Tab-separated table of C-alpha atoms in Angstrom:
chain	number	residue	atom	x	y	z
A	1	UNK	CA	0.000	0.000	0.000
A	2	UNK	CA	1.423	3.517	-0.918
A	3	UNK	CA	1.367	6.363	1.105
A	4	UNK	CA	-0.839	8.363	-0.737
A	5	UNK	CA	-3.612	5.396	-0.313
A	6	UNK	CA	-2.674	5.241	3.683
A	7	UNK	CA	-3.440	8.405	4.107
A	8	UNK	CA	-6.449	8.924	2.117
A	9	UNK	CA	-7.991	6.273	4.458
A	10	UNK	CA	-7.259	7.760	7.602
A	11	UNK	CA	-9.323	11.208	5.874
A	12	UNK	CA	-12.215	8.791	5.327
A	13	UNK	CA	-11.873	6.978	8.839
A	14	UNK	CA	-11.173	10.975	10.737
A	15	UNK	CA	-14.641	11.656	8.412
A	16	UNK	CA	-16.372	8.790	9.668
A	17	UNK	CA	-15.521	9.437	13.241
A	18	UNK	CA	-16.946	12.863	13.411
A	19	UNK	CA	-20.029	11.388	11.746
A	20	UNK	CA	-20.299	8.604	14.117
A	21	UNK	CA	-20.106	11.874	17.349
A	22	UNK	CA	-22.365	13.530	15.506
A	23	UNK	CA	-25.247	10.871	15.608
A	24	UNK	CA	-23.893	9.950	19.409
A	25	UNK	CA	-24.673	13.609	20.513
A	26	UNK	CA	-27.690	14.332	19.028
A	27	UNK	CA	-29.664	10.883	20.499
A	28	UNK	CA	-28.163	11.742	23.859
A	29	UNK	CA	-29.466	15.500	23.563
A	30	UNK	CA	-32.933	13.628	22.723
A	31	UNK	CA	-32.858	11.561	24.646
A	32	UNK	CA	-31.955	13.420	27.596
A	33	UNK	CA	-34.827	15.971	26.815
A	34	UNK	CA	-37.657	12.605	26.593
A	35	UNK	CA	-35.982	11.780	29.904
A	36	UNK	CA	-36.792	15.278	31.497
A	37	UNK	CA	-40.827	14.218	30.362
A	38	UNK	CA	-41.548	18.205	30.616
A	39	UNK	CA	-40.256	18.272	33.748
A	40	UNK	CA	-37.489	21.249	35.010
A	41	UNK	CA	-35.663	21.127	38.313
A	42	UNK	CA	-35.202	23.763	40.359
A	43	UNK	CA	-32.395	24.763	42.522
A	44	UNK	CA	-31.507	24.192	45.465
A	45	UNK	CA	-32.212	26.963	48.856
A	46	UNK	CA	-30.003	29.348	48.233
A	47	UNK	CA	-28.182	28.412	44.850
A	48	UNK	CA	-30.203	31.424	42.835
A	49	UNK	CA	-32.227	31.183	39.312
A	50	UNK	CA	-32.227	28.455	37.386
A	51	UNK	CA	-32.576	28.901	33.286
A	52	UNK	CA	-33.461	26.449	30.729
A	53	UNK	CA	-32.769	27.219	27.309
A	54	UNK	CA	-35.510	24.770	25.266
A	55	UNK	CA	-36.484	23.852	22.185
A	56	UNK	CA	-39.892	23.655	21.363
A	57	UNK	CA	-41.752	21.411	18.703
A	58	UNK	CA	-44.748	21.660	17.478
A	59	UNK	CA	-45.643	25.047	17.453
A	60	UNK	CA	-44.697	25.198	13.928
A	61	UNK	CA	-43.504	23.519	11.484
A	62	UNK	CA	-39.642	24.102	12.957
A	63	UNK	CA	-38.569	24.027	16.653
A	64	UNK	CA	-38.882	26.701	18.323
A	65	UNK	CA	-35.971	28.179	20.792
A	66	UNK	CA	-37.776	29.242	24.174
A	67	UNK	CA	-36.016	30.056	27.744
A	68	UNK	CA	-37.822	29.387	31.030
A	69	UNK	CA	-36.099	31.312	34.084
A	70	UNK	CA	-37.197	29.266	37.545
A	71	UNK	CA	-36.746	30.917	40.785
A	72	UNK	CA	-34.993	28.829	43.647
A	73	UNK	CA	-36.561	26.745	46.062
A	74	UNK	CA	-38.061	28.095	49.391
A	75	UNK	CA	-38.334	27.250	52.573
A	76	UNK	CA	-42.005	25.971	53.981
A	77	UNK	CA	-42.613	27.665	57.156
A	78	UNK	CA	-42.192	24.049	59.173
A	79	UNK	CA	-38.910	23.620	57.027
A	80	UNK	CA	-37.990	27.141	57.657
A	81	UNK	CA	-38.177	26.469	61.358
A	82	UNK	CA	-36.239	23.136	61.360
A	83	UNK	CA	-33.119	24.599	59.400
A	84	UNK	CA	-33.101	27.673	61.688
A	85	UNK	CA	-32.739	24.802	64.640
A	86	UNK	CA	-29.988	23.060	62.679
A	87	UNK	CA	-28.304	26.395	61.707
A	88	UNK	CA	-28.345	27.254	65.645
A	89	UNK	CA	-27.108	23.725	66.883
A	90	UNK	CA	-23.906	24.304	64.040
A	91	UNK	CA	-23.316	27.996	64.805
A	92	UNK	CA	-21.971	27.793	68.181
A	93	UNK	CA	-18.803	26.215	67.172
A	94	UNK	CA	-18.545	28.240	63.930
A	95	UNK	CA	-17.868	31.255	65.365
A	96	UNK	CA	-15.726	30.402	68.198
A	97	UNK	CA	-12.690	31.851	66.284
A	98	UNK	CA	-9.174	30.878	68.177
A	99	UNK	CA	-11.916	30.532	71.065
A	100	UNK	CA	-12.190	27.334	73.141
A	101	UNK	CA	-15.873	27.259	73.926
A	102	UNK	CA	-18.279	30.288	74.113
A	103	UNK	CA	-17.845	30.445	78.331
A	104	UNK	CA	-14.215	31.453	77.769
A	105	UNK	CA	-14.207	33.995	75.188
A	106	UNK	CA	-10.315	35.927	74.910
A	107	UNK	CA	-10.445	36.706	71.412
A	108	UNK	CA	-12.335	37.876	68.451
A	109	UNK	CA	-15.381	35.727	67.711
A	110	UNK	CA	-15.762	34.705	64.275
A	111	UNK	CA	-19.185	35.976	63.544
A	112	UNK	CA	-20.355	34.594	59.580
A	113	UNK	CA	-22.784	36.230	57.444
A	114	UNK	CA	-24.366	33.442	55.631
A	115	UNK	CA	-24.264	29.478	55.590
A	116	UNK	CA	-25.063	29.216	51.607
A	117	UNK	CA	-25.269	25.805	51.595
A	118	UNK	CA	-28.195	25.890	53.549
A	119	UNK	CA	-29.649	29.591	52.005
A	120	UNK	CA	-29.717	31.102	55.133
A	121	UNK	CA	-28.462	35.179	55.936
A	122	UNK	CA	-27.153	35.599	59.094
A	123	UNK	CA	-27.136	39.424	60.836
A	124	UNK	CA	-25.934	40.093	63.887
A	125	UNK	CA	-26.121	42.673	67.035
A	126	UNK	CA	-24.792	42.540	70.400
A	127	UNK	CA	-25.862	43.260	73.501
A	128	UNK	CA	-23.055	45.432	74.985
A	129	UNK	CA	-21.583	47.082	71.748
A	130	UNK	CA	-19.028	48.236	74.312
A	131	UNK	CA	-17.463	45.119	75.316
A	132	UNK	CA	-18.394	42.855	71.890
A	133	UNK	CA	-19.808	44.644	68.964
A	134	UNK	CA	-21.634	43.105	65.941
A	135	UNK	CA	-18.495	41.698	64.011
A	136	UNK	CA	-17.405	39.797	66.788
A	137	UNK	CA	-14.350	42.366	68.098
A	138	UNK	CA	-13.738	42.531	71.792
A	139	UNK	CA	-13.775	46.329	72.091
A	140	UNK	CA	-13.350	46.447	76.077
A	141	UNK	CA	-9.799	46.640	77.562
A	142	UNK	CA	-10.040	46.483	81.008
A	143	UNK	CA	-11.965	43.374	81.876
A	144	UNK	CA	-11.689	41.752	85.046
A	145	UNK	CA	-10.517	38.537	85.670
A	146	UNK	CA	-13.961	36.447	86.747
A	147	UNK	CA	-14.866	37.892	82.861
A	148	UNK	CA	-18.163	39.774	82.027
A	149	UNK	CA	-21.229	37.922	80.766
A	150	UNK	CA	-22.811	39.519	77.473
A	151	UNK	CA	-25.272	37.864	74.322
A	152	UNK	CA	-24.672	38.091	70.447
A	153	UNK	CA	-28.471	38.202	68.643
A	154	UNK	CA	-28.198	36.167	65.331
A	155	UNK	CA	-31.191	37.348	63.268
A	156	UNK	CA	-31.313	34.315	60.629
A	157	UNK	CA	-33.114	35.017	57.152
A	158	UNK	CA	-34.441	32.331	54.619
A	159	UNK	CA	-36.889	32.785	51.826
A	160	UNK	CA	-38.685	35.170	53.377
A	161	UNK	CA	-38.877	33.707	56.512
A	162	UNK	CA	-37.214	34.639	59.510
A	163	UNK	CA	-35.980	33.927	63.307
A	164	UNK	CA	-34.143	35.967	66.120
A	165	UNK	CA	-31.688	33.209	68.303
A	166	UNK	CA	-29.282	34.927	71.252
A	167	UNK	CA	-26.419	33.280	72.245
A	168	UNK	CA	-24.777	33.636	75.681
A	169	UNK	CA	-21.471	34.254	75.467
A	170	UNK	CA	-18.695	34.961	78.301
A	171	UNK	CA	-15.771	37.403	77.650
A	172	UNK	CA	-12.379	36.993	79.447
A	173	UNK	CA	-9.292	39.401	79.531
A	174	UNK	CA	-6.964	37.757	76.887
A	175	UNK	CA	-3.893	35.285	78.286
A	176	UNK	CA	-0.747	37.727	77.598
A	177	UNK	CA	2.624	36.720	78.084
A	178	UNK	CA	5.002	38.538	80.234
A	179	UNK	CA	6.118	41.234	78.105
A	180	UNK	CA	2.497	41.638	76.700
A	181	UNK	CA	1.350	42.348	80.108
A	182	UNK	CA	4.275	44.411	81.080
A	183	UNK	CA	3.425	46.665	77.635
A	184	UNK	CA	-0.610	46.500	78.463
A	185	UNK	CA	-0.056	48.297	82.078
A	186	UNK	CA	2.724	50.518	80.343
A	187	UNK	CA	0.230	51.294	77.446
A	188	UNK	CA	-2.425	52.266	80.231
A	189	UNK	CA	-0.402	54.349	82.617
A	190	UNK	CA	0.598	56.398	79.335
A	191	UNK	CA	-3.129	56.662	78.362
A	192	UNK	CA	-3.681	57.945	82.058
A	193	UNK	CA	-1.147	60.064	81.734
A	194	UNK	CA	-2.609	61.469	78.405
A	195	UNK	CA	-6.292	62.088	79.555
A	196	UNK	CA	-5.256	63.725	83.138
A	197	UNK	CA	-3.560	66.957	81.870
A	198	UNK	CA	-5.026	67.789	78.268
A	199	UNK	CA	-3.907	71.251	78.532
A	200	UNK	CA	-0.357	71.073	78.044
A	201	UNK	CA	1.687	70.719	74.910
A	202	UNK	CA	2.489	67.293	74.992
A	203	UNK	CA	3.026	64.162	77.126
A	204	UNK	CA	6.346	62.848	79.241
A	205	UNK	CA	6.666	59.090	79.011
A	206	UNK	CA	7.298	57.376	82.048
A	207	UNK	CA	11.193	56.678	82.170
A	208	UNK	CA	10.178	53.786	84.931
A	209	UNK	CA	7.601	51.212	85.018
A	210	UNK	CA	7.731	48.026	87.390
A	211	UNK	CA	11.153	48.256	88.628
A	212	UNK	CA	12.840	48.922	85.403
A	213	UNK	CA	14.502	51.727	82.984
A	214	UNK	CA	12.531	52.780	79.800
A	215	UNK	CA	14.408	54.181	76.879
A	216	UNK	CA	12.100	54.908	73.224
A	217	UNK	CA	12.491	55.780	70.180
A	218	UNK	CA	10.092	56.435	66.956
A	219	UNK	CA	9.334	53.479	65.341
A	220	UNK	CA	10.023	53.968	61.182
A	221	UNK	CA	9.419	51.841	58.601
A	222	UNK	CA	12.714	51.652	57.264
A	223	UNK	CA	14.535	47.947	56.712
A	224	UNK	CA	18.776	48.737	57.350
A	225	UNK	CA	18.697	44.697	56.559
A	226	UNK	CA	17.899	44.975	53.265
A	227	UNK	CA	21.375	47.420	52.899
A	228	UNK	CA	23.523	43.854	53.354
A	229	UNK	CA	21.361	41.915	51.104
A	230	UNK	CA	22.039	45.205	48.312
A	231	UNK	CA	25.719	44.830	49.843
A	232	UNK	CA	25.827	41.128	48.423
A	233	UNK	CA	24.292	41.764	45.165
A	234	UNK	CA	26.050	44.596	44.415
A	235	UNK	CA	29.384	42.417	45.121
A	236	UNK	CA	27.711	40.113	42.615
A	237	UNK	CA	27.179	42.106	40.018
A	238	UNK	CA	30.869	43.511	40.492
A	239	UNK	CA	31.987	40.760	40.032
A	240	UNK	CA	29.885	39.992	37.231
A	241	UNK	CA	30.509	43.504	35.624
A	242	UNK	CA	34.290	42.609	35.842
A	243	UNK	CA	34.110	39.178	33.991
A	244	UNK	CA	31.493	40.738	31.271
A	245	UNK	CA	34.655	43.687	30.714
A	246	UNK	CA	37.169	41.086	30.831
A	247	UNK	CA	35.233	39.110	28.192
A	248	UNK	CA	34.201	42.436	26.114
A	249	UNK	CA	37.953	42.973	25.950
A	250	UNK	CA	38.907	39.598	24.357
A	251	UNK	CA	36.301	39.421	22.103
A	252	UNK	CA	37.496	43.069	21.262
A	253	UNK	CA	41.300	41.825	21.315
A	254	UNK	CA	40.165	38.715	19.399
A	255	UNK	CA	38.202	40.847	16.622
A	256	UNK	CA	41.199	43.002	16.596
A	257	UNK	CA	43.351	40.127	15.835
A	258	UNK	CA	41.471	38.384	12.876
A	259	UNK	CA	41.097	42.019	11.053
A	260	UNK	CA	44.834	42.816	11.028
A	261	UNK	CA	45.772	39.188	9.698
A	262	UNK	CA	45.141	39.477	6.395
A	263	UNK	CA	47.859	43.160	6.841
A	264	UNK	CA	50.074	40.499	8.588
A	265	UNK	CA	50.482	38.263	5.727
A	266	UNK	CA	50.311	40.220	3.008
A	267	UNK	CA	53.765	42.435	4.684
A	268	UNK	CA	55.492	39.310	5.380
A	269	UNK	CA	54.774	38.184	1.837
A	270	UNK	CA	55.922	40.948	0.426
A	271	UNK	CA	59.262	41.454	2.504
A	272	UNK	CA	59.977	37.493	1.957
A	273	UNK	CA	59.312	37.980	-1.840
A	274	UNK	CA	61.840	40.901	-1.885
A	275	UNK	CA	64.896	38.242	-0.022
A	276	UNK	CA	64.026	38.917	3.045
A	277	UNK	CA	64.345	36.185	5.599
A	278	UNK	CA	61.425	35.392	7.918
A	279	UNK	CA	63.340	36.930	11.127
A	280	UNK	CA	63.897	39.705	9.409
A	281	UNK	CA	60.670	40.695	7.726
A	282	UNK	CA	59.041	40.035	11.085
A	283	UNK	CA	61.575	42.281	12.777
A	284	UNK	CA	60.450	44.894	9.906
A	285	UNK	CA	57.241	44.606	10.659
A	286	UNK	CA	57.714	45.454	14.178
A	287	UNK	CA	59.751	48.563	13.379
A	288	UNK	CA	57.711	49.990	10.922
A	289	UNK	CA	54.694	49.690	13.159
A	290	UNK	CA	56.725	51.623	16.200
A	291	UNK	CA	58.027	54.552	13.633
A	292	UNK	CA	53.838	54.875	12.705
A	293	UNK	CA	53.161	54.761	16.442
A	294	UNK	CA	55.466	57.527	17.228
A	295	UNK	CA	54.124	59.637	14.356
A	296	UNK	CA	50.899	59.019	15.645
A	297	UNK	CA	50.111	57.513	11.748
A	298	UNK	CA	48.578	54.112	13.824
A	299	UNK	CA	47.151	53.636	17.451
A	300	UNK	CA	48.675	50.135	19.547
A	301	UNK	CA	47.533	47.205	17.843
A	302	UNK	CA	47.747	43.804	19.596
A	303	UNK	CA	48.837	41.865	16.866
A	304	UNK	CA	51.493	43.933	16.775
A	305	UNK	CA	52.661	44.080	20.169
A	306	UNK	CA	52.836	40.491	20.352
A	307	UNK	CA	55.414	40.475	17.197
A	308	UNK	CA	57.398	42.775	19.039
A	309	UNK	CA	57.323	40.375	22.393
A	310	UNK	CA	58.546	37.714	20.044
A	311	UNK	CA	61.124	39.573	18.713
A	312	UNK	CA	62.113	40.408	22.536
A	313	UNK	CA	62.571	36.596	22.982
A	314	UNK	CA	64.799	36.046	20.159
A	315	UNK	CA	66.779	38.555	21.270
A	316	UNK	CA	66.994	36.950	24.514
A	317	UNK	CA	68.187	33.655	23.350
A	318	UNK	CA	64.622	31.634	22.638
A	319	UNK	CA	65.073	30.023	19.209
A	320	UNK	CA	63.471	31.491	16.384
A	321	UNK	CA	60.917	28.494	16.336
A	322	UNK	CA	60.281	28.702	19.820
A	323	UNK	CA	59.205	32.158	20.028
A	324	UNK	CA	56.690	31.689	16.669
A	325	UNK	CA	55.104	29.142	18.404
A	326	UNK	CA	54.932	31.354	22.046
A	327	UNK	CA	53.642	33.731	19.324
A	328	UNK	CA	50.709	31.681	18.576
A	329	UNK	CA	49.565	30.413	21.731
A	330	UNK	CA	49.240	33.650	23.034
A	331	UNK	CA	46.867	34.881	19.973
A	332	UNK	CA	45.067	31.810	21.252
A	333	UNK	CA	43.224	31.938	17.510
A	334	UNK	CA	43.397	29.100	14.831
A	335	UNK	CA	44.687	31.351	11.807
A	336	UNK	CA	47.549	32.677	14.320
A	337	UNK	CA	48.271	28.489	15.355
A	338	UNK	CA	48.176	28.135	11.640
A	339	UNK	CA	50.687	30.847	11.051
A	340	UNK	CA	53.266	30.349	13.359
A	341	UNK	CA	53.514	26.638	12.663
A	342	UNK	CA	53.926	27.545	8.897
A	343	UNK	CA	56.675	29.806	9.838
A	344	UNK	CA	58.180	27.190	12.165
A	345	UNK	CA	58.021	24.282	9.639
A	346	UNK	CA	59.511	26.122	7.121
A	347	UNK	CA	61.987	27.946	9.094
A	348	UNK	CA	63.903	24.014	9.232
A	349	UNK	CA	62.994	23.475	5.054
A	350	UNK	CA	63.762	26.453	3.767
A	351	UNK	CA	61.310	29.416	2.111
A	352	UNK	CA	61.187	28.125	-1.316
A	353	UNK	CA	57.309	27.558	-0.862
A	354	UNK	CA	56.663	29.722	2.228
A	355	UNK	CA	55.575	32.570	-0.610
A	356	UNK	CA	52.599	30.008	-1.988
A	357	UNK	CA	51.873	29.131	1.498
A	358	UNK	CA	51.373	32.769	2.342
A	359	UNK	CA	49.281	33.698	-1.158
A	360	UNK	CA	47.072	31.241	-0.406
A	361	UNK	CA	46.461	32.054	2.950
A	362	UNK	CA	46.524	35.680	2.185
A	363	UNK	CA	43.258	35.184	-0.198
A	364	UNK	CA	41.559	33.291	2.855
A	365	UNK	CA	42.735	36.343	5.346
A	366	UNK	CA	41.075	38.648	2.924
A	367	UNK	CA	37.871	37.089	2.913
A	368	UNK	CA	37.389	36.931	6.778
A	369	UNK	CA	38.473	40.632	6.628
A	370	UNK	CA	35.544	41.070	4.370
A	371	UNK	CA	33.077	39.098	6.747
A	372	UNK	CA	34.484	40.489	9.910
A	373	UNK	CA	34.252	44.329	8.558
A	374	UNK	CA	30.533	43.544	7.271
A	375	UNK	CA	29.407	42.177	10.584
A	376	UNK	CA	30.735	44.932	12.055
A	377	UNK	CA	28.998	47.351	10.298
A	378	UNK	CA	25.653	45.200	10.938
A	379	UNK	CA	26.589	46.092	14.630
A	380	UNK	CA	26.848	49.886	14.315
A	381	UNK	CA	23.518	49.739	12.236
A	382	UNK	CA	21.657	47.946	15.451
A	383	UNK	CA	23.361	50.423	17.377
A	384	UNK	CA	22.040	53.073	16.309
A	385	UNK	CA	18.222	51.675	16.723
A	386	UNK	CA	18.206	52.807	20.014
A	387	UNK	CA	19.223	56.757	19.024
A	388	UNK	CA	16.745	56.389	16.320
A	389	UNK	CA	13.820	55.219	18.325
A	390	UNK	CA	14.281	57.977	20.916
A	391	UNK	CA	14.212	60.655	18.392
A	392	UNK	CA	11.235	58.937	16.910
A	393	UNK	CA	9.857	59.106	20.123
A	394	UNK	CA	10.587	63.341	20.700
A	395	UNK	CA	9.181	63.737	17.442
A	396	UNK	CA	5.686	61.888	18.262
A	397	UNK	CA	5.408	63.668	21.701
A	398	UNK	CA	6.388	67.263	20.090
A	399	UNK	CA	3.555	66.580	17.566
A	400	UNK	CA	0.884	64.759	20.155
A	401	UNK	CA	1.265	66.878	22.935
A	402	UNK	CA	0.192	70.419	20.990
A	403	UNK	CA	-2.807	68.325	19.391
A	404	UNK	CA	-3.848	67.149	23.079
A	405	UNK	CA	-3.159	70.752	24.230
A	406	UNK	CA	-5.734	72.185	21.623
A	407	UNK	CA	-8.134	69.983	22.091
A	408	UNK	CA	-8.552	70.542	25.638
């Protein structure tokens, strides 16, 4: 079988398939509504409207697209009454909060507005707004120790139908540790202090409270911790900024070194095809580059610089061979490798094909040259995006900012 027959079959069987969900879906819909027998459910207490969106046949000749809207179920007035007796057998341990029981209240009650799966609205009030308001907050501060009896009225709401429970409930100072009841009494002398004289300009704070000496200070927002963490990162991103130069500077040195080698070889091809030995056209090349340095005719040049370091090292005894290869390795590029053992190798043969050695490398040079100086120029065109998009940028606000103006 050929592929063009495989996969026209799986078309037909894909085709088939959504036939075959087709004809599934539309006997379940049908189904489904000769199930239902003209019968819609409602929801449940509490879940909100229910809508139907029908189809109707026989009204006409097509079917007819009809929505029914059904209100939620309600409450009976004997149901009504039995869910408000559920509701108020579940409630006392809903709101005890952090509480332990309702006889030993010390902190906020939890007091809930609704219990939706049951449909039932809860509002509250309390007794002594004072001590416990409606949201369950102990407002009272000092409360004595035996506590304070009080009630919190639940006023529960259902379809319509309402009931009003109350709930005893007994409030108790809250447990405080030490230092929270060392700050409470502190707290209240100062508040003492604050209410008895109203006339003056301000307040003195008690430099003495139960036996012991009380320094303050303003309390600020400010985080000093955050100074090490910006301490760490900024030593990161030293650090970081350092290793990005370090690499900058060697792809810089590196681009450096691939543009002048085609200038490289074509000098030492020239000097060698004029009878020049290879010592001495590289000890040429160095010269005439220091004589256009002092000029100022040419700025340092790596390439350069390392000729001269090898010429340094033959003059300090290295063999000639040794300090090509030295030469290479620290170029730490393949055409420089390539180079320097050319110059080494044929340094022990002789020059008689050194020139066609060079020529052809020479053409290869050239052509990097060409690559390297045309993605360089790519680089100063993305470079100057940025510039360009700013000035687009003055231009559009210089023109929008009049129009805005005027129409104003």
């Amino acid at each position: 079988m050929n592929r063009r027959a495989w996969i026209g079959k799986k078309q037909i069987a894909c085709i088939a398939l959504g036939i075959l969900c087709y004809l599934l879906t539309v006997w379940s819909e049908g189904r489904a509504q000769s199930l239902q027998n003209g019968y819609l459910k409602r929801n449940s207490y509490g879940e909100g409207q229910a809508q139907y969106d029908l189809q109707v046949k026989g009204l006409g000749e097509e079917l007819y697209p009809l929505t029914v809207e059904l209100e939620e179920r309600v409450y009976g007035a004997e149901e009504a009454s039995e869910v408000f007796e559920q509701v108020m057998a579940e409630l006392g341990e809903q709101i005890l909060g952090d509480n332990v029981s309702l006889m030993e209240v010390r902190s906020d009650l939890n007091l809930i507005s609704a219990l939706p799966q049951k449909g039932v609205q809860i509002r509250w009030s309390s007794g002594d707004p004072e001590l416990l308001d409606s949201f369950g907050h102990i407002c009272a501060e000092d409360i004595a120790k035996e506590g304070r009896e009080t009630y919190v009225s639940a006023h529960l709401l259902a379809s319509g139908r309402q009931a009003e429970y109350q709930i005893r409930v007994w409030v108790y100072p809250p447990d405080l540790t030490e230092k929270e009841a060392l700050a409470a009494g502190l707290k209240k002398q100062i508040l003492g202090l604050e209410k008895g004289d109203r006339t003056g300009e301000g307040v003195w704070l008690p430099t003495e409270y139960d036996g012991k000496q009380l320094h303050y200070r303003e309390q600020t927002d400010s985080h000093p911790e955050i100074l090490l963490v910006l301490g760490v990162v900024l030593a990161f991103l030293c650090y970081a900024q350092d290793q990005y130069q370090k690499e900058e500077k060697k792809r810089a040195r590196d681009r450096e070194l691939m543009f002048d080698y085609a200038e490289v070889i074509f000098k030492l091809m020239v000097f060698i095809g004029a009878g020049m030995t290879v010592s001495m056209a590289w000890e040429r090349l160095v010269l005439d580059y220091r004589d256009r340095c002092k000029r100022g005719r040419m700025k340092t040049r790596a390439v350069y610089e390392e000729m001269e370091r090898s010429v340094q090292q033959m003059k300090s005894g290295i063999s000639e061979g040794q300090a090509y290869v030295e030469f290479g390795r620290r170029c730490q590029l393949q055409p420089y490798l390539k180079l320097s053992s050319m110059l080494e190798q044929n340094r022990k043969t002789g020059t008689k094909n050194l020139s066609s050695l060079l020529s052809a490398e020479m053409a290869e040079a050239w052509e990097q040259r060409k690559t390297i100086a045309k993605r360089m120029g790519e680089e100063a065109g993305t470079r100057l995006l940025l510039p360009l998009f700013m000035m687009l940028g003055i231009v559009m606000v210089m023109i929008m900012v009049p129009a805005m103006l005027s129409m104003q």
